[in-house]
Amino acid sequence: MTIVNIPPFDATCQYQSIAAQIEKNICAVMASGRYIMGPQVKEFELEFAQYLSCDQVISCNSGTDALHLALRALRIGAGDEVITTPFTFIATTEAIGIVGATPVFVDVDLNTYNIDTELIESKITERTKAILPVHLYGRPGNMTAIMEIARKYNLKVIEDCAQATGAVWSGQKVGTIGDVGCFSFFPTKNLGCFGDGGAIATSDKVIAERVEYLRRHGGKVKYQHEELGLNSRLDTIQAAVLLVKLQYLDRWNSARAEIADYYRNQLANVKGIVLPTTVQEGNSVWNQFTIRVLDKQRSNVQKFLKEKGIGSMVYYPIPLHLQQVHSNLNYPLGSLPISEQLSHEVLSLPMFPELTASAQKVVVESVSQAFFALT
Ligand SMILES: *Cc1c(COP(=O)(O)O)cnc(C)c1O
Protein backbone atom coordinates (compact mmCIF):
# COMPACT_ATOMS: atom_id res chain seq x y z
CA MET A 1 0.00 0.00 0.00
CA THR A 2 1.43 3.39 -0.94
CA ILE A 3 1.17 5.91 1.83
CA VAL A 4 0.57 9.47 0.69
CA ASN A 5 0.16 12.67 2.64
CA ILE A 6 -2.89 14.57 1.49
CA PRO A 7 -4.13 17.06 4.09
CA PRO A 8 -7.77 18.17 4.15
CA PHE A 9 -6.51 21.74 3.60
CA ASP A 10 -3.10 23.30 2.87
CA ALA A 11 -2.44 27.04 3.19
CA THR A 12 1.27 26.93 2.36
CA CYS A 13 1.03 26.03 -1.33
CA GLN A 14 -1.28 28.98 -1.95
CA TYR A 15 1.21 31.28 -0.25
CA GLN A 16 4.06 29.85 -2.35
CA SER A 17 2.16 30.56 -5.56
CA ILE A 18 1.93 34.32 -4.83
CA ALA A 19 4.76 34.79 -2.32
CA ALA A 20 6.54 37.62 -4.13
CA GLN A 21 3.44 39.84 -4.36
CA ILE A 22 2.40 39.12 -0.78
CA GLU A 23 5.85 39.86 0.62
CA LYS A 24 6.06 43.10 -1.32
CA ASN A 25 2.72 44.24 0.10
CA ILE A 26 3.52 43.19 3.67
CA CYS A 27 6.92 44.90 3.55
CA ALA A 28 5.28 48.10 2.34
CA VAL A 29 3.02 48.09 5.42
CA MET A 30 5.93 47.39 7.75
CA ALA A 31 7.92 50.25 6.26
CA SER A 32 4.97 52.65 6.42
CA GLY A 33 4.43 52.24 10.15
CA ARG A 34 0.67 52.47 9.61
CA TYR A 35 -0.24 49.17 11.22
CA ILE A 36 -3.71 50.17 12.38
CA MET A 37 -6.20 51.41 9.76
CA GLY A 38 -3.54 52.09 7.17
CA PRO A 39 -4.72 53.02 3.67
CA GLN A 40 -4.78 49.37 2.55
CA VAL A 41 -7.79 48.76 4.83
CA LYS A 42 -9.99 51.24 2.98
CA GLU A 43 -8.57 50.11 -0.34
CA PHE A 44 -9.50 46.52 0.40
CA GLU A 45 -12.98 47.53 1.57
CA LEU A 46 -13.59 49.36 -1.71
CA GLU A 47 -12.30 46.51 -3.86
CA PHE A 48 -14.25 43.89 -1.96
CA ALA A 49 -17.45 45.97 -2.25
CA GLN A 50 -16.85 46.19 -5.97
CA TYR A 51 -16.23 42.44 -6.18
CA LEU A 52 -19.49 41.72 -4.36
CA SER A 53 -21.48 44.47 -6.10
CA CYS A 54 -22.71 46.17 -2.95
CA ASP A 55 -22.46 49.75 -1.72
CA GLN A 56 -20.22 49.26 1.28
CA VAL A 57 -17.88 46.87 2.98
CA ILE A 58 -16.68 47.51 6.54
CA SER A 59 -13.85 45.26 7.62
CA CYS A 60 -13.34 43.99 11.13
CA ASN A 61 -11.29 41.54 13.16
CA SER A 62 -13.07 38.23 12.40
CA GLY A 63 -16.15 36.61 10.95
CA THR A 64 -17.45 36.20 14.49
CA ASP A 65 -17.14 39.95 15.09
CA ALA A 66 -18.79 40.61 11.72
CA LEU A 67 -21.87 38.71 12.92
CA HIS A 68 -21.74 40.41 16.32
CA LEU A 69 -21.41 43.88 14.75
CA ALA A 70 -24.21 43.19 12.25
CA LEU A 71 -26.59 42.21 15.05
CA ARG A 72 -25.57 45.25 17.10
CA ALA A 73 -26.01 47.53 14.09
CA LEU A 74 -29.54 46.18 13.64
CA ARG A 75 -30.20 46.80 17.37
CA ILE A 76 -30.96 43.15 17.99
CA GLY A 77 -30.49 42.27 21.64
CA ALA A 78 -32.14 41.11 24.86
CA GLY A 79 -35.62 39.69 24.37
CA ASP A 80 -35.21 39.26 20.62
CA GLU A 81 -35.20 35.99 18.73
CA VAL A 82 -33.07 35.17 15.71
CA ILE A 83 -33.94 32.19 13.53
CA THR A 84 -30.95 30.17 12.41
CA THR A 85 -29.57 26.72 11.66
CA PRO A 86 -28.18 24.32 14.24
CA PHE A 87 -25.88 22.78 11.63
CA THR A 88 -23.08 25.34 11.55
CA PHE A 89 -20.00 26.52 13.42
CA ILE A 90 -20.56 27.86 16.94
CA ALA A 91 -19.69 31.45 15.90
CA THR A 92 -23.15 31.82 14.35
CA THR A 93 -25.03 31.39 17.63
CA GLU A 94 -22.21 32.77 19.74
CA ALA A 95 -22.80 36.16 18.13
CA ILE A 96 -26.56 35.93 18.72
CA GLY A 97 -26.00 35.01 22.36
CA ILE A 98 -23.34 37.66 22.98
CA VAL A 99 -25.74 40.46 22.04
CA GLY A 100 -28.30 39.00 24.45
CA ALA A 101 -30.70 37.60 21.86
CA THR A 102 -31.94 34.01 21.64
CA PRO A 103 -31.15 31.68 18.76
CA VAL A 104 -34.21 29.81 17.52
CA PHE A 105 -33.20 26.70 15.63
CA VAL A 106 -34.83 25.51 12.44
CA ASP A 107 -33.70 22.14 11.10
CA VAL A 108 -31.79 21.82 7.84
CA ASP A 109 -32.58 20.19 4.51
CA LEU A 110 -30.95 16.78 4.05
CA ASN A 111 -29.89 17.51 0.47
CA THR A 112 -28.47 21.03 0.82
CA TYR A 113 -27.30 20.98 4.47
CA ASN A 114 -28.78 24.49 4.70
CA ILE A 115 -31.76 25.76 6.69
CA ASP A 116 -35.04 24.16 5.56
CA THR A 117 -36.98 27.21 4.44
CA GLU A 118 -40.27 25.30 4.61
CA LEU A 119 -39.90 25.11 8.39
CA ILE A 120 -39.09 28.75 9.10
CA GLU A 121 -42.57 30.27 9.27
CA SER A 122 -43.76 27.96 12.05
CA LYS A 123 -40.95 29.29 14.30
CA ILE A 124 -41.74 32.97 13.88
CA THR A 125 -43.08 34.70 17.00
CA GLU A 126 -43.67 38.30 18.10
CA ARG A 127 -40.09 38.39 19.31
CA THR A 128 -38.52 37.27 16.04
CA LYS A 129 -36.35 40.05 14.66
CA ALA A 130 -34.18 38.36 12.05
CA ILE A 131 -33.31 35.28 10.05
CA LEU A 132 -29.63 34.32 10.01
CA PRO A 133 -29.00 31.77 7.25
CA VAL A 134 -25.57 30.17 6.83
CA HIS A 135 -24.29 29.29 3.36
CA LEU A 136 -22.70 26.10 4.58
CA TYR A 137 -19.66 24.53 2.89
CA GLY A 138 -19.82 27.28 0.23
CA ARG A 139 -23.31 26.40 -0.93
CA PRO A 140 -25.77 29.30 -1.11
CA GLY A 141 -28.98 28.82 0.84
CA ASN A 142 -32.39 29.39 -0.72
CA MET A 143 -32.31 33.19 -0.49
CA THR A 144 -35.42 33.60 -2.64
CA ALA A 145 -37.54 31.81 -0.06
CA ILE A 146 -35.78 33.48 2.88
CA MET A 147 -36.26 37.00 1.50
CA GLU A 148 -39.91 36.27 0.79
CA ILE A 149 -40.53 35.20 4.38
CA ALA A 150 -38.52 38.16 5.70
CA ARG A 151 -40.60 40.62 3.69
CA LYS A 152 -43.87 39.02 4.74
CA TYR A 153 -43.02 39.24 8.48
CA ASN A 154 -40.85 42.35 8.34
CA LEU A 155 -37.69 40.59 9.51
CA LYS A 156 -34.07 41.47 8.94
CA VAL A 157 -31.79 39.02 7.13
CA ILE A 158 -28.16 38.56 8.16
CA GLU A 159 -26.24 36.21 5.88
CA ASP A 160 -23.40 34.19 7.38
CA CYS A 161 -21.13 33.99 4.33
CA ALA A 162 -18.03 32.85 6.23
CA GLN A 163 -17.73 29.72 4.09
CA ALA A 164 -19.13 31.13 0.87
CA THR A 165 -17.14 34.13 -0.36
CA GLY A 166 -17.96 34.49 -4.06
CA ALA A 167 -20.95 32.13 -4.14
CA VAL A 168 -23.91 33.27 -6.19
CA TRP A 169 -27.65 32.83 -5.72
CA SER A 170 -29.93 33.80 -8.56
CA GLY A 171 -27.45 36.21 -10.14
CA GLN A 172 -26.35 37.92 -6.91
CA LYS A 173 -23.32 37.26 -4.74
CA VAL A 174 -24.23 35.96 -1.31
CA GLY A 175 -23.89 38.63 1.34
CA THR A 176 -25.61 41.22 -0.84
CA ILE A 177 -29.10 39.71 -0.86
CA GLY A 178 -30.08 40.15 2.78
CA ASP A 179 -29.72 43.36 4.81
CA VAL A 180 -26.17 42.52 5.71
CA GLY A 181 -23.62 39.86 4.77
CA CYS A 182 -20.92 38.67 7.16
CA PHE A 183 -17.58 37.35 5.90
CA SER A 184 -14.60 35.64 7.50
CA PHE A 185 -11.02 35.74 6.26
CA PHE A 186 -9.87 32.94 8.57
CA PRO A 187 -7.10 31.08 6.71
CA THR A 188 -9.24 28.07 5.71
CA LYS A 189 -11.99 30.15 4.10
CA ASN A 190 -12.12 30.72 0.34
CA LEU A 191 -10.60 34.18 0.79
CA GLY A 192 -8.28 33.72 3.76
CA CYS A 193 -5.67 36.02 5.25
CA PHE A 194 -2.69 35.17 7.48
CA GLY A 195 -4.57 35.38 10.74
CA ASP A 196 -8.02 36.54 11.77
CA GLY A 197 -10.08 38.93 9.69
CA GLY A 198 -13.66 39.61 8.72
CA ALA A 199 -16.03 42.06 7.08
CA ILE A 200 -19.65 43.03 6.68
CA ALA A 201 -21.18 43.96 3.35
CA THR A 202 -24.29 46.07 3.07
CA SER A 203 -26.08 48.56 0.89
CA ASP A 204 -27.86 50.04 3.93
CA LYS A 205 -26.19 53.31 4.98
CA VAL A 206 -27.41 53.14 8.57
CA ILE A 207 -25.98 49.65 9.11
CA ALA A 208 -22.68 50.63 7.47
CA GLU A 209 -22.30 53.74 9.58
CA ARG A 210 -23.10 51.94 12.84
CA VAL A 211 -20.72 49.05 12.13
CA GLU A 212 -18.02 51.52 11.18
CA TYR A 213 -17.96 53.15 14.59
CA LEU A 214 -18.96 50.14 16.70
CA ARG A 215 -15.85 48.34 15.42
CA ARG A 216 -13.65 51.11 16.86
CA HIS A 217 -14.89 51.63 20.40
CA GLY A 218 -18.30 53.07 19.59
CA GLY A 219 -17.35 56.64 18.80
CA LYS A 220 -17.89 58.59 15.62
CA VAL A 221 -15.31 61.16 16.72
CA LYS A 222 -12.03 60.12 18.35
CA TYR A 223 -12.28 60.09 22.18
CA GLN A 224 -16.03 60.68 22.12
CA HIS A 225 -17.96 57.49 22.79
CA GLU A 226 -21.72 57.25 22.30
CA GLU A 227 -22.09 53.58 23.08
CA LEU A 228 -20.12 50.46 23.97
CA GLY A 229 -18.23 49.25 20.96
CA LEU A 230 -15.47 46.76 20.25
CA ASN A 231 -11.85 46.85 19.26
CA SER A 232 -12.40 45.03 16.00
CA ARG A 233 -10.35 46.46 13.18
CA LEU A 234 -8.80 44.52 10.32
CA ASP A 235 -5.01 44.75 10.62
CA THR A 236 -3.39 46.72 7.81
CA ILE A 237 -1.08 43.77 7.12
CA GLN A 238 -4.08 41.47 6.66
CA ALA A 239 -5.72 44.00 4.31
CA ALA A 240 -2.48 44.09 2.30
CA VAL A 241 -2.57 40.29 2.01
CA LEU A 242 -6.26 40.29 1.06
CA LEU A 243 -5.69 42.89 -1.67
CA VAL A 244 -3.42 40.40 -3.42
CA LYS A 245 -5.57 37.36 -2.76
CA LEU A 246 -8.85 38.96 -3.87
CA GLN A 247 -7.47 39.13 -7.41
CA TYR A 248 -7.20 35.33 -7.45
CA LEU A 249 -10.44 34.46 -5.71
CA ASP A 250 -12.50 33.65 -8.80
CA ARG A 251 -9.70 31.53 -10.25
CA TRP A 252 -9.35 29.64 -6.97
CA ASN A 253 -13.10 29.15 -6.70
CA SER A 254 -13.15 27.76 -10.26
CA ALA A 255 -10.36 25.36 -9.35
CA ARG A 256 -12.44 24.17 -6.39
CA ALA A 257 -15.44 23.69 -8.69
CA GLU A 258 -13.34 21.56 -11.05
CA ILE A 259 -12.19 19.37 -8.19
CA ALA A 260 -15.80 19.04 -7.05
CA ASP A 261 -16.86 17.99 -10.59
CA TYR A 262 -14.10 15.41 -10.69
CA TYR A 263 -15.03 14.01 -7.27
CA ARG A 264 -18.70 13.90 -8.22
CA ASN A 265 -17.99 12.05 -11.49
CA GLN A 266 -15.51 9.61 -10.07
CA LEU A 267 -17.50 8.80 -6.95
CA ALA A 268 -20.91 8.61 -8.64
CA ASN A 269 -21.09 4.82 -8.47
CA VAL A 270 -19.81 4.29 -4.95
CA LYS A 271 -22.57 2.68 -2.95
CA GLY A 272 -22.98 3.74 0.64
CA ILE A 273 -22.34 7.43 0.17
CA VAL A 274 -24.42 10.41 -0.88
CA LEU A 275 -22.59 13.08 -2.86
CA PRO A 276 -23.23 16.82 -2.51
CA THR A 277 -25.45 18.11 -5.31
CA THR A 278 -24.81 21.12 -7.50
CA VAL A 279 -26.92 24.27 -7.16
CA GLN A 280 -29.50 24.94 -9.89
CA GLU A 281 -30.12 28.61 -8.99
CA GLY A 282 -26.50 29.66 -8.62
CA ASN A 283 -23.20 28.14 -7.65
CA SER A 284 -21.38 26.78 -4.66
CA VAL A 285 -17.80 27.85 -4.02
CA TRP A 286 -16.99 24.47 -2.45
CA ASN A 287 -15.33 25.56 0.75
CA GLN A 288 -15.86 21.90 1.59
CA PHE A 289 -16.69 18.83 -0.46
CA THR A 290 -18.83 16.99 2.04
CA ILE A 291 -20.25 13.55 1.44
CA ARG A 292 -22.68 11.61 3.60
CA VAL A 293 -21.49 8.18 4.65
CA LEU A 294 -24.44 5.89 5.27
CA ASP A 295 -24.91 2.81 7.46
CA LYS A 296 -22.81 4.11 10.36
CA GLN A 297 -19.61 3.56 8.39
CA ARG A 298 -18.18 7.05 8.72
CA SER A 299 -15.56 6.37 11.35
CA ASN A 300 -14.44 3.22 9.48
CA VAL A 301 -14.10 5.17 6.24
CA GLN A 302 -12.27 7.99 7.97
CA LYS A 303 -9.91 5.49 9.60
CA PHE A 304 -9.27 3.76 6.26
CA LEU A 305 -8.45 7.10 4.61
CA LYS A 306 -6.21 8.08 7.50
CA GLU A 307 -4.22 4.86 7.15
CA LYS A 308 -3.71 5.77 3.49
CA GLY A 309 -2.47 9.23 4.48
CA ILE A 310 -5.59 11.11 3.46
CA GLY A 311 -7.01 13.66 5.85
CA SER A 312 -10.77 14.11 6.17
CA MET A 313 -12.82 16.18 8.56
CA VAL A 314 -16.18 16.10 10.30
CA TYR A 315 -17.95 19.47 10.21
CA TYR A 316 -19.75 19.28 12.62
CA PRO A 317 -19.88 16.32 14.99
CA ILE A 318 -22.36 17.93 17.41
CA PRO A 319 -25.15 20.18 16.14
CA LEU A 320 -25.44 23.44 18.07
CA HIS A 321 -28.77 22.66 19.77
CA LEU A 322 -27.06 19.78 21.55
CA GLN A 323 -24.03 21.79 22.67
CA GLN A 324 -23.69 22.26 26.40
CA VAL A 325 -23.48 26.03 25.97
CA HIS A 326 -27.02 25.99 24.57
CA SER A 327 -28.52 23.49 27.02
CA ASN A 328 -30.65 26.30 28.51
CA LEU A 329 -32.52 26.53 25.19
CA ASN A 330 -34.01 23.07 25.84
CA TYR A 331 -33.79 21.32 22.52
CA PRO A 332 -33.81 17.63 23.44
CA LEU A 333 -32.07 14.89 21.48
CA GLY A 334 -34.25 14.11 18.47
CA SER A 335 -35.77 17.58 18.26
CA LEU A 336 -33.88 18.53 15.06
CA PRO A 337 -33.48 15.12 13.45
CA ILE A 338 -31.88 16.05 10.12
CA SER A 339 -29.08 18.03 11.75
CA GLU A 340 -28.50 15.15 14.13
CA GLN A 341 -28.43 12.63 11.28
CA LEU A 342 -25.99 14.77 9.31
CA SER A 343 -23.71 15.17 12.31
CA HIS A 344 -23.30 11.37 12.24
CA GLU A 345 -22.92 11.05 8.46
CA VAL A 346 -20.96 13.99 7.04
CA LEU A 347 -17.36 13.65 5.97
CA SER A 348 -15.39 16.38 4.21
CA LEU A 349 -12.76 15.23 1.72
CA PRO A 350 -9.56 17.17 0.91
CA MET A 351 -10.51 20.40 -0.87
CA PHE A 352 -8.33 23.37 -1.72
CA PRO A 353 -7.55 25.01 -5.07
CA GLU A 354 -3.99 23.71 -5.26
CA LEU A 355 -4.93 20.04 -4.75
CA THR A 356 -3.09 18.28 -7.58
CA ALA A 357 -4.72 16.00 -10.13
CA SER A 358 -2.73 13.04 -8.83
CA ALA A 359 -3.82 13.75 -5.27
CA GLN A 360 -7.45 14.00 -6.40
CA LYS A 361 -7.08 10.64 -8.08
CA VAL A 362 -5.68 9.05 -4.93
CA VAL A 363 -8.60 10.50 -2.93
CA VAL A 364 -11.32 9.04 -5.17
CA GLU A 365 -9.55 5.69 -5.48
CA SER A 366 -9.14 5.49 -1.74
CA VAL A 367 -12.76 6.38 -1.02
CA SER A 368 -13.86 3.67 -3.47
CA GLN A 369 -11.45 1.18 -1.92
CA ALA A 370 -12.71 2.02 1.54
CA PHE A 371 -16.16 0.80 0.58
CA PHE A 372 -14.77 -2.25 -1.17
CA ALA A 373 -12.80 -3.10 1.95
CA LEU A 374 -15.86 -2.63 4.13
CA THR A 375 -18.22 -4.86 2.17
C1 LIG B 1 -15.53 30.47 10.23
C2 LIG B 1 -16.94 30.72 10.49
C3 LIG B 1 -17.38 31.81 11.27
C4 LIG B 1 -16.47 32.67 12.08
O1 LIG B 1 -15.42 33.23 11.44
P1 LIG B 1 -14.09 33.65 12.24
O2 LIG B 1 -13.41 34.56 11.28
O3 LIG B 1 -13.33 32.40 12.50
O4 LIG B 1 -14.50 34.34 13.48
C5 LIG B 1 -18.73 32.04 11.36
N1 LIG B 1 -19.62 31.24 10.76
C6 LIG B 1 -19.25 30.18 10.03
C7 LIG B 1 -20.29 29.35 9.36
C8 LIG B 1 -17.90 29.87 9.88
O5 LIG B 1 -17.54 28.79 9.16
mmCIF file with all atom_site columns, N, CA and C in Angstrom, residues 16-38:
data_model
loop_
_atom_site.group_PDB
_atom_site.id
_atom_site.type_symbol
_atom_site.label_atom_id
_atom_site.label_alt_id
_atom_site.label_comp_id
_atom_site.label_asym_id
_atom_site.label_entity_id
_atom_site.label_seq_id
_atom_site.pdbx_PDB_ins_code
_atom_site.Cartn_x
_atom_site.Cartn_y
_atom_site.Cartn_z
_atom_site.occupancy
_atom_site.B_iso_or_equiv
_atom_site.pdbx_formal_charge
_atom_site.auth_seq_id
_atom_site.auth_comp_id
_atom_site.auth_asym_id
_atom_site.auth_atom_id
_atom_site.pdbx_PDB_model_num
ATOM 1  N N  . GLN A 1 16 ? 2.905  30.004 -1.444 1.00 0.00 ? 16 GLN A N  1
ATOM 2  C CA . GLN A 1 16 ? 4.059  29.855 -2.349 1.00 0.00 ? 16 GLN A CA 1
ATOM 3  C C  . GLN A 1 16 ? 3.751  30.396 -3.748 1.00 0.00 ? 16 GLN A C  1
ATOM 4  N N  . SER A 1 17 ? 2.508  30.193 -4.185 1.00 0.00 ? 17 SER A N  1
ATOM 5  C CA . SER A 1 17 ? 2.159  30.560 -5.558 1.00 0.00 ? 17 SER A CA 1
ATOM 6  C C  . SER A 1 17 ? 2.124  32.077 -5.778 1.00 0.00 ? 17 SER A C  1
ATOM 7  N N  . ILE A 1 18 ? 2.011  32.852 -4.686 1.00 0.00 ? 18 ILE A N  1
ATOM 8  C CA . ILE A 1 18 ? 1.927  34.315 -4.830 1.00 0.00 ? 18 ILE A CA 1
ATOM 9  C C  . ILE A 1 18 ? 2.862  35.014 -3.846 1.00 0.00 ? 18 ILE A C  1
ATOM 10 N N  . ALA A 1 19 ? 3.901  34.303 -3.409 1.00 0.00 ? 19 ALA A N  1
ATOM 11 C CA . ALA A 1 19 ? 4.760  34.791 -2.320 1.00 0.00 ? 19 ALA A CA 1
ATOM 12 C C  . ALA A 1 19 ? 5.366  36.166 -2.608 1.00 0.00 ? 19 ALA A C  1
ATOM 13 N N  . ALA A 1 20 ? 5.840  36.364 -3.836 1.00 0.00 ? 20 ALA A N  1
ATOM 14 C CA . ALA A 1 20 ? 6.536  37.624 -4.132 1.00 0.00 ? 20 ALA A CA 1
ATOM 15 C C  . ALA A 1 20 ? 5.613  38.828 -3.956 1.00 0.00 ? 20 ALA A C  1
ATOM 16 N N  . GLN A 1 21 ? 4.390  38.717 -4.481 1.00 0.00 ? 21 GLN A N  1
ATOM 17 C CA . GLN A 1 21 ? 3.439  39.837 -4.361 1.00 0.00 ? 21 GLN A CA 1
ATOM 18 C C  . GLN A 1 21 ? 3.050  40.099 -2.906 1.00 0.00 ? 21 GLN A C  1
ATOM 19 N N  . ILE A 1 22 ? 2.812  39.004 -2.183 1.00 0.00 ? 22 ILE A N  1
ATOM 20 C CA . ILE A 1 22 ? 2.403  39.118 -0.782 1.00 0.00 ? 22 ILE A CA 1
ATOM 21 C C  . ILE A 1 22 ? 3.506  39.797 0.032  1.00 0.00 ? 22 ILE A C  1
ATOM 22 N N  . GLU A 1 23 ? 4.731  39.337 -0.178 1.00 0.00 ? 23 GLU A N  1
ATOM 23 C CA . GLU A 1 23 ? 5.848  39.862 0.620  1.00 0.00 ? 23 GLU A CA 1
ATOM 24 C C  . GLU A 1 23 ? 6.080  41.345 0.318  1.00 0.00 ? 23 GLU A C  1
ATOM 25 N N  . LYS A 1 24 ? 5.914  41.690 -0.935 1.00 0.00 ? 24 LYS A N  1
ATOM 26 C CA . LYS A 1 24 ? 6.062  43.099 -1.319 1.00 0.00 ? 24 LYS A CA 1
ATOM 27 C C  . LYS A 1 24 ? 5.022  43.949 -0.569 1.00 0.00 ? 24 LYS A C  1
ATOM 28 N N  . ASN A 1 25 ? 3.784  43.489 -0.566 1.00 0.00 ? 25 ASN A N  1
ATOM 29 C CA . ASN A 1 25 ? 2.716  44.245 0.099  1.00 0.00 ? 25 ASN A CA 1
ATOM 30 C C  . ASN A 1 25 ? 2.916  44.324 1.616  1.00 0.00 ? 25 ASN A C  1
ATOM 31 N N  . ILE A 1 26 ? 3.323  43.203 2.213  1.00 0.00 ? 26 ILE A N  1
ATOM 32 C CA . ILE A 1 26 ? 3.525  43.194 3.666  1.00 0.00 ? 26 ILE A CA 1
ATOM 33 C C  . ILE A 1 26 ? 4.695  44.112 4.036  1.00 0.00 ? 26 ILE A C  1
ATOM 34 N N  . CYS A 1 27 ? 5.754  44.050 3.263  1.00 0.00 ? 27 CYS A N  1
ATOM 35 C CA . CYS A 1 27 ? 6.921  44.898 3.549  1.00 0.00 ? 27 CYS A CA 1
ATOM 36 C C  . CYS A 1 27 ? 6.558  46.374 3.447  1.00 0.00 ? 27 CYS A C  1
ATOM 37 N N  . ALA A 1 28 ? 5.692  46.696 2.489  1.00 0.00 ? 28 ALA A N  1
ATOM 38 C CA . ALA A 1 28 ? 5.278  48.100 2.338  1.00 0.00 ? 28 ALA A CA 1
ATOM 39 C C  . ALA A 1 28 ? 4.542  48.569 3.596  1.00 0.00 ? 28 ALA A C  1
ATOM 40 N N  . VAL A 1 29 ? 3.730  47.719 4.179  1.00 0.00 ? 29 VAL A N  1
ATOM 41 C CA . VAL A 1 29 ? 3.022  48.087 5.419  1.00 0.00 ? 29 VAL A CA 1
ATOM 42 C C  . VAL A 1 29 ? 4.025  48.263 6.554  1.00 0.00 ? 29 VAL A C  1
ATOM 43 N N  . MET A 1 30 ? 4.945  47.324 6.662  1.00 0.00 ? 30 MET A N  1
ATOM 44 C CA . MET A 1 30 ? 5.926  47.392 7.754  1.00 0.00 ? 30 MET A CA 1
ATOM 45 C C  . MET A 1 30 ? 6.728  48.684 7.668  1.00 0.00 ? 30 MET A C  1
ATOM 46 N N  . ALA A 1 31 ? 7.116  49.042 6.442  1.00 0.00 ? 31 ALA A N  1
ATOM 47 C CA . ALA A 1 31 ? 7.922  50.245 6.258  1.00 0.00 ? 31 ALA A CA 1
ATOM 48 C C  . ALA A 1 31 ? 7.117  51.518 6.504  1.00 0.00 ? 31 ALA A C  1
ATOM 49 N N  . SER A 1 32 ? 5.807  51.449 6.293  1.00 0.00 ? 32 SER A N  1
ATOM 50 C CA . SER A 1 32 ? 4.968  52.653 6.421  1.00 0.00 ? 32 SER A CA 1
ATOM 51 C C  . SER A 1 32 ? 4.693  53.009 7.876  1.00 0.00 ? 32 SER A C  1
ATOM 52 N N  . GLY A 1 33 ? 4.750  52.001 8.741  1.00 0.00 ? 33 GLY A N  1
ATOM 53 C CA . GLY A 1 33 ? 4.431  52.241 10.148 1.00 0.00 ? 33 GLY A CA 1
ATOM 54 C C  . GLY A 1 33 ? 2.941  52.368 10.435 1.00 0.00 ? 33 GLY A C  1
ATOM 55 N N  . ARG A 1 34 ? 2.124  52.286 9.408  1.00 0.00 ? 34 ARG A N  1
ATOM 56 C CA . ARG A 1 34 ? 0.669  52.475 9.614  1.00 0.00 ? 34 ARG A CA 1
ATOM 57 C C  . ARG A 1 34 ? -0.014 51.116 9.787  1.00 0.00 ? 34 ARG A C  1
ATOM 58 N N  . TYR A 1 35 ? 0.194  50.550 10.968 1.00 0.00 ? 35 TYR A N  1
ATOM 59 C CA . TYR A 1 35 ? -0.238 49.172 11.216 1.00 0.00 ? 35 TYR A CA 1
ATOM 60 C C  . TYR A 1 35 ? -1.726 49.065 11.532 1.00 0.00 ? 35 TYR A C  1
ATOM 61 N N  . ILE A 1 36 ? -2.282 50.161 12.049 1.00 0.00 ? 36 ILE A N  1
ATOM 62 C CA . ILE A 1 36 ? -3.713 50.173 12.379 1.00 0.00 ? 36 ILE A CA 1
ATOM 63 C C  . ILE A 1 36 ? -4.418 51.130 11.415 1.00 0.00 ? 36 ILE A C  1
ATOM 64 N N  . MET A 1 37 ? -5.399 50.612 10.706 1.00 0.00 ? 37 MET A N  1
ATOM 65 C CA . MET A 1 37 ? -6.200 51.412 9.763  1.00 0.00 ? 37 MET A CA 1
ATOM 66 C C  . MET A 1 37 ? -5.348 52.182 8.755  1.00 0.00 ? 37 MET A C  1
ATOM 67 N N  . GLY A 1 38 ? -4.324 51.516 8.269  1.00 0.00 ? 38 GLY A N  1
ATOM 68 C CA . GLY A 1 38 ? -3.543 52.092 7.172  1.00 0.00 ? 38 GLY A CA 1
ATOM 69 C C  . GLY A 1 38 ? -4.394 52.150 5.914  1.00 0.00 ? 38 GLY A C  1
#
